[in-house]
CSV table of C-alpha atoms in Angstrom, one decimal:
chain,number,residue,atom,x,y,z
O,1,UNK,CA,4.6,38.9,18.3
O,2,UNK,CA,6.2,39.4,14.8
O,3,UNK,CA,6.3,42.9,13.1
O,4,UNK,CA,7.6,44.0,10.5
O,5,UNK,CA,8.9,47.3,10.5
O,6,UNK,CA,8.1,49.3,7.2
O,7,UNK,CA,9.0,53.0,6.5
O,8,UNK,CA,8.7,55.2,3.5
O,9,UNK,CA,10.8,56.8,4.4
O,10,UNK,CA,14.7,56.3,2.3
O,11,UNK,CA,17.8,58.2,0.8
O,12,UNK,CA,18.7,56.2,-1.5
O,13,UNK,CA,15.4,53.4,-2.1
O,14,UNK,CA,12.3,55.2,-2.0
O,15,UNK,CA,9.1,53.7,-0.7
O,16,UNK,CA,10.9,50.7,-0.3
O,17,UNK,CA,9.0,48.4,0.9
O,18,UNK,CA,6.9,49.0,-2.2
O,19,UNK,CA,8.8,47.8,-5.0
O,20,UNK,CA,8.6,45.3,-6.6
O,21,UNK,CA,11.3,42.2,-6.8
O,22,UNK,CA,10.2,39.9,-9.8
O,23,UNK,CA,7.3,40.3,-9.0
O,24,UNK,CA,6.5,40.5,-5.9
O,25,UNK,CA,6.9,43.5,-3.7
O,26,UNK,CA,9.9,43.6,-1.2
O,27,UNK,CA,7.2,43.7,1.7
O,28,UNK,CA,4.5,40.9,0.5
O,29,UNK,CA,7.9,39.3,0.6
O,30,UNK,CA,9.1,39.5,3.7
O,31,UNK,CA,5.2,38.6,4.8
O,32,UNK,CA,5.2,36.2,3.0
O,33,UNK,CA,8.4,34.6,4.2
O,34,UNK,CA,7.2,35.7,8.3
O,35,UNK,CA,4.1,34.1,8.0
O,36,UNK,CA,5.8,30.2,6.1
O,37,UNK,CA,7.7,30.4,9.6
O,38,UNK,CA,5.1,30.9,12.1
O,39,UNK,CA,3.1,28.2,10.4
O,40,UNK,CA,0.2,27.3,12.9
O,41,UNK,CA,1.9,29.0,16.5
O,42,UNK,CA,-1.1,29.2,19.3
O,43,UNK,CA,-1.1,33.2,19.3
O,44,UNK,CA,1.8,34.7,17.6
O,45,UNK,CA,0.5,37.5,15.5
O,46,UNK,CA,2.4,39.2,12.7
O,47,UNK,CA,1.9,42.7,12.1
O,48,UNK,CA,3.7,45.0,10.1
O,49,UNK,CA,4.4,48.8,11.5
O,50,UNK,CA,4.2,52.0,9.4
O,51,UNK,CA,4.3,55.4,8.9
O,52,UNK,CA,2.6,55.0,5.7
O,53,UNK,CA,-0.8,54.6,4.6
O,54,UNK,CA,0.1,53.0,1.5
O,55,UNK,CA,1.8,50.5,3.2
O,56,UNK,CA,-0.7,49.7,5.2
O,57,UNK,CA,-3.5,49.7,3.0
O,58,UNK,CA,-0.7,46.9,0.7
O,59,UNK,CA,-0.2,44.8,3.8
O,60,UNK,CA,-4.5,44.5,4.8
O,61,UNK,CA,-4.4,44.0,0.7
O,62,UNK,CA,-2.3,40.4,1.4
O,63,UNK,CA,-3.7,39.6,4.3
O,64,UNK,CA,-1.4,40.9,6.9
O,65,UNK,CA,-2.0,43.0,9.9
O,66,UNK,CA,-1.1,47.4,9.5
O,67,UNK,CA,-1.0,49.2,13.0
O,68,UNK,CA,0.2,52.8,12.3
O,69,UNK,CA,4.1,54.3,14.0
O,70,UNK,CA,5.0,58.0,14.7
O,71,UNK,CA,7.1,59.1,11.9
O,72,UNK,CA,9.5,60.1,14.0
O,73,UNK,CA,10.2,56.9,15.1
O,74,UNK,CA,13.7,56.7,13.6
O,75,UNK,CA,14.9,53.0,14.3
O,76,UNK,CA,12.6,49.6,13.6
O,77,UNK,CA,13.5,48.6,17.2
O,78,UNK,CA,11.2,51.2,17.9
O,79,UNK,CA,8.8,51.3,15.5
O,80,UNK,CA,8.0,47.3,16.3
O,81,UNK,CA,8.7,48.9,20.3
O,82,UNK,CA,5.1,51.0,19.3
O,83,UNK,CA,3.5,48.5,17.3
O,84,UNK,CA,3.7,46.3,20.5
O,85,UNK,CA,2.3,48.8,23.0
O,86,UNK,CA,-0.9,49.9,21.0
O,87,UNK,CA,-2.5,46.1,21.2
O,88,UNK,CA,-5.1,45.9,23.4
O,89,UNK,CA,-2.7,42.9,25.2
O,90,UNK,CA,0.2,43.6,25.1
O,91,UNK,CA,2.5,40.7,24.3
O,92,UNK,CA,5.2,38.4,25.8
O,93,UNK,CA,8.1,39.0,23.2
O,94,UNK,CA,8.0,41.5,19.9
O,95,UNK,CA,10.6,40.3,17.4
O,96,UNK,CA,11.9,42.5,15.0
O,97,UNK,CA,11.0,41.5,11.8
O,98,UNK,CA,13.6,44.1,8.9
O,99,UNK,CA,10.9,44.9,6.0
O,100,UNK,CA,13.8,45.6,3.8
O,101,UNK,CA,15.3,41.1,4.2
O,102,UNK,CA,13.1,38.5,3.3
O,103,UNK,CA,15.4,36.0,2.3
O,104,UNK,CA,17.0,35.2,5.4
O,105,UNK,CA,17.9,31.6,6.8
O,106,UNK,CA,14.9,29.6,6.2
O,107,UNK,CA,14.0,28.0,10.4
O,108,UNK,CA,15.3,31.6,11.3
O,109,UNK,CA,12.1,33.1,12.5
O,110,UNK,CA,11.0,30.0,13.8
O,111,UNK,CA,14.1,29.2,15.9
O,112,UNK,CA,14.3,32.9,17.4
O,113,UNK,CA,10.4,32.0,18.0
O,114,UNK,CA,11.9,28.8,19.8
O,115,UNK,CA,14.5,30.6,21.8
O,116,UNK,CA,12.0,33.2,23.8
O,117,UNK,CA,9.4,30.8,24.1
O,118,UNK,CA,12.2,28.9,26.2
O,119,UNK,CA,12.1,32.1,29.1
O,120,UNK,CA,14.8,33.8,26.9
O,121,UNK,CA,15.7,38.0,27.5
O,122,UNK,CA,16.7,38.6,23.3
O,123,UNK,CA,17.2,36.0,20.9
O,124,UNK,CA,19.4,36.2,17.1
O,125,UNK,CA,20.3,33.4,14.7
O,126,UNK,CA,23.6,32.8,13.2
O,127,UNK,CA,25.5,30.5,10.1
O,128,UNK,CA,28.1,28.4,11.6
O,129,UNK,CA,30.5,29.1,8.3
O,130,UNK,CA,32.7,26.4,7.8
O,131,UNK,CA,36.0,27.3,6.0
O,132,UNK,CA,35.1,28.2,2.4
O,133,UNK,CA,32.8,29.8,3.7
O,134,UNK,CA,35.1,32.2,5.6
O,135,UNK,CA,37.3,33.3,3.1
O,136,UNK,CA,34.6,34.4,0.8
O,137,UNK,CA,33.6,36.2,4.3
O,138,UNK,CA,37.6,37.8,4.0
O,139,UNK,CA,37.5,38.2,0.7
O,140,UNK,CA,34.0,40.4,0.6
O,141,UNK,CA,35.3,42.2,3.9
O,142,UNK,CA,38.7,43.2,2.1
O,143,UNK,CA,36.3,45.3,0.0
O,144,UNK,CA,33.5,46.0,2.3
O,145,UNK,CA,34.9,45.9,5.6
O,146,UNK,CA,31.9,47.1,7.8
O,147,UNK,CA,29.2,44.6,6.2
O,148,UNK,CA,28.7,41.5,7.8
O,149,UNK,CA,28.8,40.6,11.3
O,150,UNK,CA,30.0,38.4,13.5
O,151,UNK,CA,29.4,36.6,17.2
O,152,UNK,CA,31.7,35.2,18.9
O,153,UNK,CA,29.7,32.7,21.7
O,154,UNK,CA,29.6,30.3,24.8
O,155,UNK,CA,29.3,26.8,24.5
O,156,UNK,CA,25.8,27.2,25.9
O,157,UNK,CA,25.1,29.6,22.9
O,158,UNK,CA,25.1,33.4,24.9
O,159,UNK,CA,26.9,35.9,22.9
O,160,UNK,CA,29.8,37.3,24.6
O,161,UNK,CA,30.8,40.0,21.2
O,162,UNK,CA,29.1,40.5,18.5
O,163,UNK,CA,31.8,42.0,15.5
O,164,UNK,CA,32.5,43.9,12.2
O,165,UNK,CA,36.2,42.2,12.1
O,166,UNK,CA,35.8,38.9,11.9
O,167,UNK,CA,36.1,37.4,15.6
O,168,UNK,CA,37.4,35.4,17.1
O,169,UNK,CA,40.9,35.5,15.8
O,170,UNK,CA,42.7,32.0,14.8
O,171,UNK,CA,46.2,30.3,15.6
O,172,UNK,CA,47.7,27.6,13.7
O,173,UNK,CA,44.9,28.0,11.6
O,174,UNK,CA,46.7,25.7,9.4
O,175,UNK,CA,46.1,22.7,11.4
O,176,UNK,CA,42.7,23.2,12.4
O,177,UNK,CA,41.5,23.6,8.8
O,178,UNK,CA,43.2,19.7,8.6
O,179,UNK,CA,41.5,18.4,11.6
O,180,UNK,CA,38.2,20.2,11.9
O,181,UNK,CA,35.3,20.6,9.0
O,182,UNK,CA,34.3,23.9,10.6
O,183,UNK,CA,35.8,27.3,11.3
O,184,UNK,CA,35.1,28.8,14.7
O,185,UNK,CA,33.6,31.9,13.2
O,186,UNK,CA,30.2,32.7,13.0
O,187,UNK,CA,27.6,34.8,11.2
O,188,UNK,CA,25.0,37.0,12.8
O,189,UNK,CA,22.1,37.2,11.1
O,190,UNK,CA,19.9,40.5,11.6
O,191,UNK,CA,16.5,39.2,12.8
O,192,UNK,CA,16.3,39.9,16.4
O,193,UNK,CA,13.7,39.1,19.7
O,194,UNK,CA,13.2,40.6,22.1
O,195,UNK,CA,11.1,39.4,25.9
O,196,UNK,CA,9.1,43.6,25.8
O,197,UNK,CA,10.9,44.2,29.3
O,198,UNK,CA,13.9,43.4,27.7
O,199,UNK,CA,13.2,45.7,24.8
O,200,UNK,CA,12.2,48.0,27.2
O,201,UNK,CA,15.0,48.7,28.5
O,202,UNK,CA,16.7,49.0,25.6
O,203,UNK,CA,15.3,51.4,24.2
O,204,UNK,CA,15.3,53.8,26.7
O,205,UNK,CA,18.8,53.8,27.0
O,206,UNK,CA,20.3,55.9,24.4
O,207,UNK,CA,23.1,54.5,21.6
O,208,UNK,CA,26.7,53.2,23.6
O,209,UNK,CA,30.2,54.2,22.4
O,210,UNK,CA,30.9,51.2,21.3
O,211,UNK,CA,27.8,50.8,20.0
O,212,UNK,CA,28.6,53.0,17.5
O,213,UNK,CA,32.0,53.0,17.2
O,214,UNK,CA,31.0,48.8,15.3
O,215,UNK,CA,27.6,50.1,14.2
O,216,UNK,CA,26.1,47.9,16.2
O,217,UNK,CA,23.1,48.3,18.8
O,218,UNK,CA,23.0,44.6,20.2
O,219,UNK,CA,25.9,45.4,21.5
O,220,UNK,CA,24.3,48.2,23.3
O,221,UNK,CA,21.8,45.2,25.2
O,222,UNK,CA,25.0,43.3,26.2
O,223,UNK,CA,26.7,46.3,28.4
O,224,UNK,CA,23.4,46.5,29.7
O,225,UNK,CA,24.0,43.1,31.0
O,226,UNK,CA,20.4,41.6,29.3
O,227,UNK,CA,21.6,38.0,27.7
O,228,UNK,CA,21.6,37.6,24.2
O,229,UNK,CA,21.0,33.8,23.2
O,230,UNK,CA,22.0,33.0,20.2
O,231,UNK,CA,20.0,30.0,17.6
O,232,UNK,CA,22.2,28.3,15.4
O,233,UNK,CA,20.3,28.1,11.8
O,234,UNK,CA,21.7,26.8,8.4
O,235,UNK,CA,22.4,28.6,5.2
O,236,UNK,CA,19.9,31.0,3.3
O,237,UNK,CA,18.9,29.6,0.2
O,238,UNK,CA,21.2,32.2,-1.8
O,239,UNK,CA,23.1,34.2,0.9
O,240,UNK,CA,21.4,37.6,0.0
O,241,UNK,CA,22.3,40.9,3.3
O,242,UNK,CA,19.0,43.6,2.8
O,243,UNK,CA,17.2,45.6,-0.1
O,244,UNK,CA,19.0,49.3,0.1
O,245,UNK,CA,19.3,50.2,-3.3
O,246,UNK,CA,18.8,49.3,-7.3
O,247,UNK,CA,21.5,47.3,-7.7
O,248,UNK,CA,21.1,45.3,-5.0
O,249,UNK,CA,16.9,44.8,-6.6
O,250,UNK,CA,18.6,43.3,-9.9
O,251,UNK,CA,21.4,41.3,-8.4
O,252,UNK,CA,18.7,39.6,-5.8
O,253,UNK,CA,16.3,39.1,-9.2
O,254,UNK,CA,19.0,37.3,-10.9
O,255,UNK,CA,19.1,35.1,-7.9
O,256,UNK,CA,16.1,34.4,-8.3
O,257,UNK,CA,16.3,33.8,-12.2
O,258,UNK,CA,19.4,31.8,-11.7
O,259,UNK,CA,18.2,29.9,-8.1
O,260,UNK,CA,14.1,29.6,-7.9
O,261,UNK,CA,12.3,31.6,-5.9
O,262,UNK,CA,12.8,30.9,-2.5
O,263,UNK,CA,9.6,33.2,-1.2
O,264,UNK,CA,6.5,30.8,0.2
O,265,UNK,CA,3.3,31.5,-1.3
O,266,UNK,CA,1.1,33.2,0.9
């Protein structure tokens, strides 16, 4: 089951899911991206979880199921769990697809579904950074140190750790640049899929000290001993993180005008 949490309240961008981006609402774009990724996979449902009747009506108007959830739920993962438990039959896995990130890498959602179907307890996408991309991330972090997350991962794909710092540190970088086309750094994409029991355990545990220090909820999973499988995906057609401000909308509309609209039609 893929759940799009779509909360009405947002201090920086009120009624964010209904805001237009180049003529289509943010929620409409996220639904269209999810539909294209799910394709004709059998047994994978798509639902919007919201605390707002107008948002629910909008989701249904574009052909997507919607579930009303308690406005007191503070997190997207909590809202995704509530939507899953409201189903007549609980799903085997739940994917929390953030409603404010409709421009994620193509293939990310599908890769997470495949990993969960193969038995992962938690799955999330990562992007291998080439050297220019690593240089760009370092430049970005010089101005916004807590924007962008990196992941240290095992050869089999399981995550060792996530951090707002760039990990791992790179000794003898000059020689590596001369011999390898890509850096050893992986950038994390904020999309999570959970086996239902793993999501229950996650939601039942309070935030941890390390989670609060880094501002990364996935660290709670690692501290609980729940393994996270990372799945490599290609970079998006243009790099845009979540939509949180009026400036983000203007920036994304400029990118669409320059590079074309990556959102598929419904």
